[in-house]
CSV table of C-alpha atoms in Angstrom, one decimal:
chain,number,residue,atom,x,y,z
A,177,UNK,CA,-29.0,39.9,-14.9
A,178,UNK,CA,-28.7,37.8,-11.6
A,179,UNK,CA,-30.9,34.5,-11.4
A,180,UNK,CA,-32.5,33.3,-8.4
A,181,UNK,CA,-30.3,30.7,-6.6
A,182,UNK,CA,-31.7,27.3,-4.5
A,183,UNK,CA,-31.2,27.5,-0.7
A,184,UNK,CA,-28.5,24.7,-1.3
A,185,UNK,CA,-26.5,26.8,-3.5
A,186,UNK,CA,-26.6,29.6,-0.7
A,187,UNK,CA,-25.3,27.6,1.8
A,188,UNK,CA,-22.6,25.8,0.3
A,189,UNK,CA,-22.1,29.5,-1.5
A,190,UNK,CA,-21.7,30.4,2.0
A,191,UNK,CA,-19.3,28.5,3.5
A,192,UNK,CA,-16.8,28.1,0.6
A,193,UNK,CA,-17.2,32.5,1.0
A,194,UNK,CA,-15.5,31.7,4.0
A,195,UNK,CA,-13.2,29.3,3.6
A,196,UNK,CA,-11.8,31.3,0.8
A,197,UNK,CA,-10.3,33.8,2.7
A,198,UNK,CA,-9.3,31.4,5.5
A,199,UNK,CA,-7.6,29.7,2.8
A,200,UNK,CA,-6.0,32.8,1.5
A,201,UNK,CA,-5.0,33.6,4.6
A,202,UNK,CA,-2.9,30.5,5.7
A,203,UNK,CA,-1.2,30.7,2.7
A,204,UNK,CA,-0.1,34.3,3.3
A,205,UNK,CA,0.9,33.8,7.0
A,206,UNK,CA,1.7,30.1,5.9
A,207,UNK,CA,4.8,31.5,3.6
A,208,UNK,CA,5.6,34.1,6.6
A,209,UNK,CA,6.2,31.8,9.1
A,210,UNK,CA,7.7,29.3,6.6
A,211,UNK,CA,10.1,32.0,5.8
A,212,UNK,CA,10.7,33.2,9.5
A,213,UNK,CA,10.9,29.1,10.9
A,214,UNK,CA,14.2,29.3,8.0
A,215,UNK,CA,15.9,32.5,9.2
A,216,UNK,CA,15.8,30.6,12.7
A,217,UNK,CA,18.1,28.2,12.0
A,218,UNK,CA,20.0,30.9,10.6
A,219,UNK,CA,20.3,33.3,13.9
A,220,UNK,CA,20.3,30.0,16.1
A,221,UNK,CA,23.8,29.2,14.2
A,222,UNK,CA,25.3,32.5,14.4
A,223,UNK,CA,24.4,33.2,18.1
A,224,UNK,CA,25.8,29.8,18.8
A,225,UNK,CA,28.8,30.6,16.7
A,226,UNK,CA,28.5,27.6,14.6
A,227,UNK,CA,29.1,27.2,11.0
A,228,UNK,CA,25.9,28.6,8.8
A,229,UNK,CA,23.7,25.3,8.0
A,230,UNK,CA,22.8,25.0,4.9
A,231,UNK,CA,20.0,25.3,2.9
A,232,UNK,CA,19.0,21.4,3.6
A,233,UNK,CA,18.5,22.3,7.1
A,234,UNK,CA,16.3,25.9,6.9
A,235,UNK,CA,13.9,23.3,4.4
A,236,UNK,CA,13.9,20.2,7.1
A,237,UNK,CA,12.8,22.7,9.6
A,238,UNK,CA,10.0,24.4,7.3
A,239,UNK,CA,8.6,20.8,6.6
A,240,UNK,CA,8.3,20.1,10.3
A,241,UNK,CA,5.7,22.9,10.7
A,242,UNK,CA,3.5,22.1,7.4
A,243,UNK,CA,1.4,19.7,9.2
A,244,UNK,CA,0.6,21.8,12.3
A,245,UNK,CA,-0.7,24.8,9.7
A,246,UNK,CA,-2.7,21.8,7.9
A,247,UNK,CA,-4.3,21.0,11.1
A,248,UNK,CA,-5.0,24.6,12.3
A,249,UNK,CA,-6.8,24.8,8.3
A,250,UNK,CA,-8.8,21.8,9.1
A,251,UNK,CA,-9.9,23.8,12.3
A,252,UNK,CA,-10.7,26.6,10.8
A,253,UNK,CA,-12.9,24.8,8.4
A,254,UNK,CA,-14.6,22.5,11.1
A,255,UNK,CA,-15.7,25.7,12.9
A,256,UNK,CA,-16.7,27.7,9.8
A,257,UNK,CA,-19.2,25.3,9.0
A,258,UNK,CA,-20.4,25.2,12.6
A,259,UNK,CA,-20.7,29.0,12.1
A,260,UNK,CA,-22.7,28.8,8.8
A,261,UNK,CA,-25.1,25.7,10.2
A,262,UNK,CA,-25.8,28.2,13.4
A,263,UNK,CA,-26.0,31.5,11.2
A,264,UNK,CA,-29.1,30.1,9.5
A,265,UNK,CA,-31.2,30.9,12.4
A,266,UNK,CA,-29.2,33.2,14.5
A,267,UNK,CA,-27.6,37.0,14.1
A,268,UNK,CA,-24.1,37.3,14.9
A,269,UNK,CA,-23.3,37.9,18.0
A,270,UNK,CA,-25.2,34.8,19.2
A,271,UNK,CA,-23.1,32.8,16.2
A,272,UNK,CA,-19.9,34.6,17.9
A,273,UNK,CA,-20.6,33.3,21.3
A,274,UNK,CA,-22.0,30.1,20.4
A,275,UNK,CA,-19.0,29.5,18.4
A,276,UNK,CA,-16.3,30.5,21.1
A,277,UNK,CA,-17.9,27.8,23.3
A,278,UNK,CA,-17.6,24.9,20.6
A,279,UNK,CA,-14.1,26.3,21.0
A,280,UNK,CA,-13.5,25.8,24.4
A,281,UNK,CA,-15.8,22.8,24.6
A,282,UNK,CA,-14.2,21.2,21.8
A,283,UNK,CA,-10.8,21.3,23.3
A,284,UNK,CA,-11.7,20.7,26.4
A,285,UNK,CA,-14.0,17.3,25.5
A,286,UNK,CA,-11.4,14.6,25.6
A,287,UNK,CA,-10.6,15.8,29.1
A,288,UNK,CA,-14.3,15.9,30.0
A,289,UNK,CA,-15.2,12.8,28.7
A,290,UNK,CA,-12.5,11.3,30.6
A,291,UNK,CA,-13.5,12.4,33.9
A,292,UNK,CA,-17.2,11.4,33.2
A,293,UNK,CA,-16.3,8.0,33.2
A,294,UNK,CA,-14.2,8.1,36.2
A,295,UNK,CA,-17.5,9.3,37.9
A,296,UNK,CA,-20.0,7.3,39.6
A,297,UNK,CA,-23.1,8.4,38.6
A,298,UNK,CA,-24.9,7.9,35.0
A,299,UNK,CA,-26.0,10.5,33.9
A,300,UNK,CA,-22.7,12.3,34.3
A,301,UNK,CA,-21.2,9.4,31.9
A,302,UNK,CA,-24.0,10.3,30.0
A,303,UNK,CA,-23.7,13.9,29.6
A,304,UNK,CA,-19.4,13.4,28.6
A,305,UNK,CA,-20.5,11.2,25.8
A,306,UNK,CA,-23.0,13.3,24.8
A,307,UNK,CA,-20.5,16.4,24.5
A,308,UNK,CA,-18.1,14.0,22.8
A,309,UNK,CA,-20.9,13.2,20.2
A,310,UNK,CA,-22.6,16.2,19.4
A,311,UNK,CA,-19.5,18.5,19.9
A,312,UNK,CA,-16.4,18.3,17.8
A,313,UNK,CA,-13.2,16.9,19.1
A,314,UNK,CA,-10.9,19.8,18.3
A,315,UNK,CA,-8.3,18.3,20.1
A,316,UNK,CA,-7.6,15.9,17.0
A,317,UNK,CA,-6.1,18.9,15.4
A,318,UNK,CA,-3.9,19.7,18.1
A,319,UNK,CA,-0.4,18.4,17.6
A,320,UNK,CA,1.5,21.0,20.1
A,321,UNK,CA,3.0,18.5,22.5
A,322,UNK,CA,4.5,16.7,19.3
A,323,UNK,CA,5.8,20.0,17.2
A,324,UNK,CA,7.7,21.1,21.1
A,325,UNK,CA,9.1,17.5,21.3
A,326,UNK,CA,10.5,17.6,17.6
A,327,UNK,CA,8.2,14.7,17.1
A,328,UNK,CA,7.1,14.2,13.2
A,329,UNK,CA,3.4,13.8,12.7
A,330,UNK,CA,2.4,10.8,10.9
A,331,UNK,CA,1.1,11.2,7.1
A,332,UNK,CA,-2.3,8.5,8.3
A,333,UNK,CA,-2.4,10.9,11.7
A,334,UNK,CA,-3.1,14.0,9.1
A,335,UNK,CA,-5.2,11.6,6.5
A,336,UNK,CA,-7.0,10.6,9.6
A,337,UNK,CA,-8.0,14.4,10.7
A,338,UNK,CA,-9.2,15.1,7.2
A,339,UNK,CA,-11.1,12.7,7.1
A,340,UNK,CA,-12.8,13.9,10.6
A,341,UNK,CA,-12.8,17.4,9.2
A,342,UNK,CA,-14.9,16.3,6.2
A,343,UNK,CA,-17.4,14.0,8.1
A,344,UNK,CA,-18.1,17.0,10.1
A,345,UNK,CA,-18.4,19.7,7.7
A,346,UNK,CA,-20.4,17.3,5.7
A,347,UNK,CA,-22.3,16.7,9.0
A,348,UNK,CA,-22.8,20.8,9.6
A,349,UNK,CA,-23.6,21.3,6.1
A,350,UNK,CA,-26.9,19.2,5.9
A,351,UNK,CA,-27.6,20.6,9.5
A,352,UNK,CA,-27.3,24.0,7.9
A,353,UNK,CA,-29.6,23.0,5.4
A,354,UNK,CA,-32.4,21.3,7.3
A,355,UNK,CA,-32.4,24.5,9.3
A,356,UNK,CA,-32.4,26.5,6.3
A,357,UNK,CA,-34.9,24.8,4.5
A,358,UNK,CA,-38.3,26.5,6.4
A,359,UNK,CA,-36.5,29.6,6.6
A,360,UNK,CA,-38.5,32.5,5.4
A,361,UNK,CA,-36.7,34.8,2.8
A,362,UNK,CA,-38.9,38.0,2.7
């Protein structure tokens, strides 16, 4: 017997639908790449005819790369519930499109906000902080420039992002549900 379920309970339904298999797959690729970043330092010893490093070394560089696949989860999850906020009202290949431009738009909005203000007139300050506002930074979960410099990421850099990943899916939840709320069901 199936019971009816609130509109709440459908959204949130939805989005942890999706963040399930995003989930599962990190951890699947997660133990790949874990497993491929240790066998590097394996085959970078040998080719350099060095002595083979031990296992201390293989697990030093696997812990280097667990806060870049943290970041690219937080991601995932940021634009997932962008997804399920704009699939309450759209089909999707609109929700595709829209989404690949939060993308794009998200990474590139540190960079346009910063050339706003460099500009003379208002309204173009106006628009970059208006992108910077209403679109997500994605940039915050970028940490690329730090993992190619060898550069450990900070525990409060990653507490920081979390905390940005859950005041914006918390944000794009209760968008979701105002949208969803008139929404006919017939």
């Amino acid at each position: 017997l199936s019971k009816p379920i609130g509109r709440q309970q459908f959204v949130l339904g939805k989005f942890l639908g999706i963040i399930w298999p995003i989930a599962v797959m990190f951890v699947f690729l997660g133990v790949i790449f874990f497993v491929t970043v240790s066998y590097k330092v394996v085959y970078d010893a040998r080719e350099s005819a060095k002595t083979p490093p031990e296992w201390q070394q293989c697990y030093e560089e696997m812990i280097l790369i667990v806060p870049g696949l943290a970041l690219a989860l937080m991601e995932a999850v940021v634009l997932a519930a962008i997804s399920v906020a704009i699939s309450t009202r759209v089909s999707m290949i609109p929700n595709l499109t829209i989404c690949a431009a939060v993308y794009v738009i998200g990474h590139l909005a540190p960079m346009i906000v910063e050339s706003s203000l460099a500009d003379k007139f208002e309204i173009v300050g106006f628009v970059g902080l208006l992108i910077a506002v209403v679109f997500p930074v994605l940039d915050h979960f970028n940490i690329y420039a730090a993992v190619a410099g060898g550069a450990e990421v900070p525990v409060d850099y990653l507490g920081w992002a979390f905390v940005y990943c859950a005041i914006y899916c918390t944000i794009m939840m209760l968008l979701a549900l105002l949208l969803f709320e008139d929404r006919d069901l017939a």
